[in-house]
Amino acid sequence: VSFPWQKREISNFDYLMYLNTLAGRSYNDYMQYPVFPWVLADYHSETLNLTNPHTFRDLSKPMGAQTVERKRKFIQRYNEVEKNLSAQCHYCTHYSSAIIVASYLVRMEPFTQTFCSLQGGSFDVADRMFHSVKSTWESASRDNMSDVRELIPEFFYLPEFLTNANHFELGCMQDGTVLGDVQLPPWADGDPHKFILLHRQALESDYVSAHLHRWIDLIFGHKQHGSAAVEAVNTYHPYFYGDKMDLNNIKDPLIKSTILGFISNFGQIPKQV
């Protein structure tokens, strides 16, 4: 079977936007913002080779299972969690939330104000701010057990979000780096337009076209929940599955408000399509 995006009848970008819309994701809701995949794993080379499979992220695995060691730790958490917590899951954080969206777009209004209001009125500690594509990939794919974030559509068409054109004072990192424009991979030559161009080419590449359906299964399809999700190391805290939670049957207002707060702060699984 070949899919419409594999036959080039529709671009991968358009197909992902279509799926996001079907699943109830919208630019109008930071809590259910369109979610796009990390497609590359190479943020260090001088030139980007889109014919080499090693250039790309493994689209058949969620961000929590991109390395063998990380996957092992999350499976261990899943197996141990029932002894410590009430909810058995691999991840207690989400791949898309209001704060993730606002942190990516923090250099542009109105997202700057949104980010600050979500942070209690100010920017975050500089070291935790989105400042480098490479370090964000390393955090989400390897280093940080509480970071499994995916991307947003703007990574594939909007160079402006990568520059601090408004000259916001975003702070200074512990190593002395003053936060300004987002640090780009070497293959982008410091040019946000080149980054977006090559990143979009990567999204539309033969490799991604051939493997994109595997990521779609994880986010929008049959590996989203249930036994297939457990097998794929792709289960999240029960509160993230908003449409599976029957809030009308929860009589305790404190529990209900806790769940709603959890969803608004930490994200929501898209509706299954």
Short mmCIF file of C-alpha atoms in Angstrom, two decimals:
data_model
loop_
_atom_site.label_atom_id
_atom_site.label_comp_id
_atom_site.label_asym_id
_atom_site.label_seq_id
_atom_site.Cartn_x
_atom_site.Cartn_y
_atom_site.Cartn_z
CA VAL A 1 0.00 0.00 0.00
CA SER A 2 1.33 3.46 -0.83
CA PHE A 3 -0.14 6.45 0.92
CA PRO A 4 -1.10 9.78 -0.70
CA TRP A 5 1.90 11.56 0.83
CA GLN A 6 4.24 8.81 -0.47
CA LYS A 7 2.85 9.26 -3.99
CA ARG A 8 3.43 13.02 -3.65
CA GLU A 9 -0.27 13.74 -4.13
CA ILE A 10 -0.11 15.78 -0.93
CA SER A 11 2.90 17.15 0.94
CA ASN A 12 3.90 15.61 4.26
CA PHE A 13 3.36 19.01 5.87
CA ASP A 14 -0.20 19.33 4.53
CA TYR A 15 -1.02 15.77 5.53
CA LEU A 16 0.19 16.34 9.10
CA MET A 17 -1.85 19.55 9.33
CA TYR A 18 -4.89 17.66 8.07
CA LEU A 19 -4.43 14.95 10.71
CA ASN A 20 -3.93 17.54 13.45
CA THR A 21 -7.17 19.25 12.45
CA LEU A 22 -9.06 15.93 12.40
CA ALA A 23 -7.71 15.20 15.88
CA GLY A 24 -8.98 18.51 17.27
CA ARG A 25 -5.64 20.34 17.30
CA SER A 26 -5.74 24.03 16.47
CA TYR A 27 -3.55 27.15 16.32
CA ASN A 28 -6.27 28.76 18.48
CA ASP A 29 -5.60 26.52 21.49
CA TYR A 30 -2.14 26.37 23.05
CA MET A 31 -3.22 23.30 25.02
CA GLN A 32 -4.11 21.45 21.81
CA TYR A 33 -1.67 23.03 19.38
CA PRO A 34 -0.73 21.16 16.17
CA VAL A 35 2.05 18.67 16.92
CA PHE A 36 4.79 17.85 14.40
CA PRO A 37 7.66 15.35 14.68
CA TRP A 38 11.33 15.85 15.12
CA VAL A 39 12.48 14.47 11.76
CA LEU A 40 16.26 14.91 12.00
CA ALA A 41 18.89 13.53 14.35
CA ASP A 42 21.82 15.42 12.78
CA TYR A 43 22.37 18.84 14.31
CA HIS A 44 26.18 18.74 14.21
CA SER A 45 27.28 18.21 10.57
CA GLU A 46 28.51 21.02 8.35
CA THR A 47 26.26 19.79 5.53
CA LEU A 48 22.97 17.92 5.74
CA ASN A 49 22.81 14.61 3.85
CA LEU A 50 19.16 13.75 3.22
CA THR A 51 20.08 10.49 1.46
CA ASN A 52 21.64 9.00 4.60
CA PRO A 53 19.14 7.21 6.91
CA HIS A 54 21.34 8.05 9.94
CA THR A 55 20.58 11.74 9.35
CA PHE A 56 17.01 11.10 10.52
CA ARG A 57 15.24 10.46 13.80
CA ASP A 58 13.68 7.01 14.26
CA LEU A 59 10.04 7.81 13.45
CA SER A 60 8.85 4.40 14.65
CA LYS A 61 9.73 5.28 18.25
CA PRO A 62 8.46 8.03 20.57
CA MET A 63 10.94 10.60 21.86
CA GLY A 64 11.34 8.62 25.07
CA ALA A 65 12.71 5.60 23.20
CA GLN A 66 15.21 7.22 20.82
CA THR A 67 18.18 5.65 22.62
CA VAL A 68 18.42 2.14 24.06
CA GLU A 69 19.43 3.42 27.50
CA ARG A 70 16.62 5.97 27.72
CA LYS A 71 14.06 3.42 26.55
CA ARG A 72 15.26 1.00 29.23
CA LYS A 73 14.85 3.64 31.95
CA PHE A 74 11.29 4.48 30.88
CA ILE A 75 10.32 0.79 30.75
CA GLN A 76 11.81 0.42 34.23
CA ARG A 77 9.74 3.39 35.40
CA TYR A 78 6.61 1.80 33.91
CA ASN A 79 7.28 -1.47 35.72
CA GLU A 80 8.10 0.18 39.05
CA VAL A 81 5.58 3.00 38.99
CA GLU A 82 2.63 1.01 40.38
CA LYS A 83 4.52 0.56 43.65
CA ASN A 84 5.00 4.31 44.06
CA LEU A 85 2.29 6.11 42.10
CA SER A 86 -1.35 5.50 41.38
CA ALA A 87 -0.90 5.74 37.60
CA GLN A 88 1.18 3.30 35.58
CA CYS A 89 2.77 5.06 32.61
CA HIS A 90 6.07 5.62 30.85
CA TYR A 91 5.87 9.42 30.82
CA CYS A 92 4.61 11.93 33.36
CA THR A 93 5.30 14.81 30.98
CA HIS A 94 3.92 15.33 27.50
CA TYR A 95 5.20 15.97 23.97
CA SER A 96 2.97 19.01 23.43
CA SER A 97 1.66 21.56 25.93
CA ALA A 98 0.94 25.26 26.22
CA ILE A 99 4.31 25.93 27.85
CA ILE A 100 6.20 23.95 25.17
CA VAL A 101 4.47 25.89 22.38
CA ALA A 102 5.05 29.25 24.07
CA SER A 103 8.69 28.40 24.85
CA TYR A 104 9.41 27.65 21.18
CA LEU A 105 7.75 30.90 20.07
CA VAL A 106 8.85 33.06 23.02
CA ARG A 107 10.77 35.53 20.81
CA MET A 108 7.56 36.58 19.02
CA GLU A 109 4.47 38.33 20.33
CA PRO A 110 1.86 37.44 21.48
CA PHE A 111 3.73 34.29 22.58
CA THR A 112 6.19 36.29 24.67
CA GLN A 113 3.37 37.50 26.92
CA THR A 114 1.78 34.06 26.94
CA PHE A 115 5.04 32.46 28.02
CA CYS A 116 5.56 35.00 30.80
CA SER A 117 2.01 34.61 32.10
CA LEU A 118 2.42 30.80 32.15
CA GLN A 119 5.69 31.28 34.03
CA GLY A 120 4.10 33.51 36.65
CA GLY A 121 4.99 36.86 35.08
CA SER A 122 8.60 36.55 33.95
CA PHE A 123 10.94 34.61 31.68
CA ASP A 124 12.22 31.24 32.85
CA VAL A 125 15.76 30.60 34.12
CA ALA A 126 17.96 31.20 31.06
CA ASP A 127 19.37 27.66 31.00
CA ARG A 128 15.86 26.23 30.67
CA MET A 129 14.82 28.59 27.84
CA PHE A 130 14.73 27.43 24.21
CA HIS A 131 18.08 28.69 22.93
CA SER A 132 19.56 25.98 20.69
CA VAL A 133 18.00 23.49 18.27
CA LYS A 134 20.79 20.96 18.94
CA SER A 135 20.60 21.12 22.74
CA THR A 136 16.78 20.92 22.64
CA TRP A 137 17.01 17.77 20.49
CA GLU A 138 19.58 16.27 22.87
CA SER A 139 17.39 17.07 25.85
CA ALA A 140 14.21 15.64 24.32
CA SER A 141 15.79 12.57 22.73
CA ARG A 142 18.49 11.58 25.20
CA ASP A 143 19.43 13.65 28.23
CA ASN A 144 16.37 14.81 30.15
CA MET A 145 13.96 12.21 31.55
CA SER A 146 11.25 14.84 31.98
CA ASP A 147 11.52 16.12 28.39
CA VAL A 148 9.86 14.20 25.53
CA ARG A 149 8.72 17.22 23.52
CA GLU A 150 8.02 17.09 19.80
CA LEU A 151 7.93 20.09 17.44
CA ILE A 152 5.36 22.60 16.20
CA PRO A 153 4.52 23.45 12.54
CA GLU A 154 6.48 26.72 12.66
CA PHE A 155 9.76 24.75 12.55
CA PHE A 156 8.96 24.04 8.91
CA TYR A 157 7.92 27.45 7.57
CA LEU A 158 8.59 30.40 9.94
CA PRO A 159 12.20 31.64 10.23
CA GLU A 160 11.14 34.66 12.31
CA PHE A 161 10.57 32.66 15.49
CA LEU A 162 14.28 31.80 15.57
CA THR A 163 15.46 35.41 15.89
CA ASN A 164 15.16 37.82 18.78
CA ALA A 165 14.09 40.73 16.57
CA ASN A 166 12.30 42.40 19.49
CA HIS A 167 15.52 42.40 21.56
CA PHE A 168 13.91 40.83 24.61
CA GLU A 169 16.25 40.45 27.57
CA LEU A 170 16.01 36.69 27.91
CA GLY A 171 18.78 36.39 30.45
CA CYS A 172 22.24 34.88 30.66
CA MET A 173 23.10 31.20 31.01
CA GLN A 174 25.41 29.80 33.66
CA ASP A 175 28.24 29.49 31.14
CA GLY A 176 27.96 33.22 30.40
CA THR A 177 26.05 32.92 27.11
CA VAL A 178 23.59 35.79 26.66
CA LEU A 179 20.34 34.52 25.14
CA GLY A 180 19.43 36.11 21.82
CA ASP A 181 18.72 34.38 18.53
CA VAL A 182 18.27 30.61 18.61
CA GLN A 183 21.53 28.76 17.94
CA LEU A 184 21.20 26.81 14.67
CA PRO A 185 22.98 23.64 13.49
CA PRO A 186 26.21 24.15 11.50
CA TRP A 187 24.48 23.11 8.26
CA ALA A 188 22.21 26.17 8.50
CA ASP A 189 25.21 28.59 8.38
CA GLY A 190 23.59 30.79 11.02
CA ASP A 191 20.74 31.63 8.62
CA PRO A 192 17.19 30.99 9.90
CA HIS A 193 15.84 30.97 6.32
CA LYS A 194 18.33 28.27 5.32
CA PHE A 195 17.43 26.27 8.45
CA ILE A 196 13.72 26.37 7.58
CA LEU A 197 14.39 25.53 3.92
CA LEU A 198 16.53 22.47 4.73
CA HIS A 199 14.28 21.40 7.60
CA ARG A 200 11.26 21.50 5.28
CA GLN A 201 13.21 19.53 2.67
CA ALA A 202 13.93 16.95 5.36
CA LEU A 203 10.22 16.71 6.20
CA GLU A 204 9.39 16.16 2.53
CA SER A 205 12.29 13.75 1.92
CA ASP A 206 11.92 10.19 0.66
CA TYR A 207 13.03 8.80 4.02
CA VAL A 208 10.36 10.69 6.00
CA SER A 209 7.69 9.90 3.41
CA ALA A 210 8.50 6.21 3.79
CA HIS A 211 8.43 6.21 7.60
CA LEU A 212 6.00 8.99 8.60
CA HIS A 213 3.07 6.59 9.05
CA ARG A 214 4.93 4.98 11.97
CA TRP A 215 5.02 8.28 13.86
CA ILE A 216 1.37 8.91 12.96
CA ASP A 217 0.50 5.54 14.57
CA LEU A 218 2.12 6.73 17.82
CA ILE A 219 0.52 10.17 17.96
CA PHE A 220 -2.83 9.80 16.20
CA GLY A 221 -3.31 6.08 15.63
CA HIS A 222 -3.52 2.63 17.19
CA LYS A 223 -0.28 2.90 19.21
CA GLN A 224 -1.65 5.94 21.05
CA HIS A 225 -3.09 3.96 23.98
CA GLY A 226 -3.81 0.43 25.16
CA SER A 227 -1.56 -2.61 24.81
CA ALA A 228 -0.03 -1.37 21.52
CA ALA A 229 1.08 1.82 23.31
CA VAL A 230 2.61 -0.19 26.17
CA GLU A 231 4.54 -2.30 23.67
CA ALA A 232 5.70 0.84 21.83
CA VAL A 233 6.86 2.51 25.11
CA ASN A 234 4.29 5.21 24.41
CA THR A 235 2.00 5.55 27.46
CA TYR A 236 1.40 8.81 29.28
CA HIS A 237 -0.19 9.79 32.57
CA PRO A 238 -3.95 8.97 32.45
CA TYR A 239 -4.84 12.66 32.90
CA PHE A 240 -3.31 13.39 29.47
CA TYR A 241 -5.99 11.26 27.80
CA GLY A 242 -8.66 13.95 28.14
CA ASP A 243 -11.27 12.26 25.97
CA LYS A 244 -10.86 9.02 27.96
CA MET A 245 -11.51 10.77 31.27
CA ASP A 246 -15.21 11.01 32.13
CA LEU A 247 -15.08 14.24 34.10
CA ASN A 248 -18.87 14.28 34.49
CA ASN A 249 -18.69 11.24 36.76
CA ILE A 250 -16.08 12.80 39.05
CA LYS A 251 -18.07 14.29 41.91
CA ASP A 252 -15.19 15.62 44.01
CA PRO A 253 -14.61 19.22 42.80
CA LEU A 254 -11.02 19.19 44.07
CA ILE A 255 -10.12 16.08 42.04
CA LYS A 256 -11.92 17.50 39.01
CA SER A 257 -10.09 20.83 39.18
CA THR A 258 -6.77 18.99 39.72
CA ILE A 259 -7.33 16.95 36.54
CA LEU A 260 -8.33 20.04 34.53
CA GLY A 261 -5.30 21.92 35.83
CA PHE A 262 -3.06 19.00 34.98
CA ILE A 263 -4.39 18.87 31.40
CA SER A 264 -4.05 22.64 30.88
CA ASN A 265 -0.49 22.69 32.24
CA PHE A 266 0.96 19.50 30.87
CA GLY A 267 -0.79 18.74 27.60
CA GLN A 268 -3.34 16.48 25.98
CA ILE A 269 -3.18 13.42 23.75
CA PRO A 270 -4.82 14.17 20.37
CA LYS A 271 -8.13 12.51 19.56
CA GLN A 272 -7.54 9.18 17.86
CA VAL A 273 -8.19 9.33 14.10
#
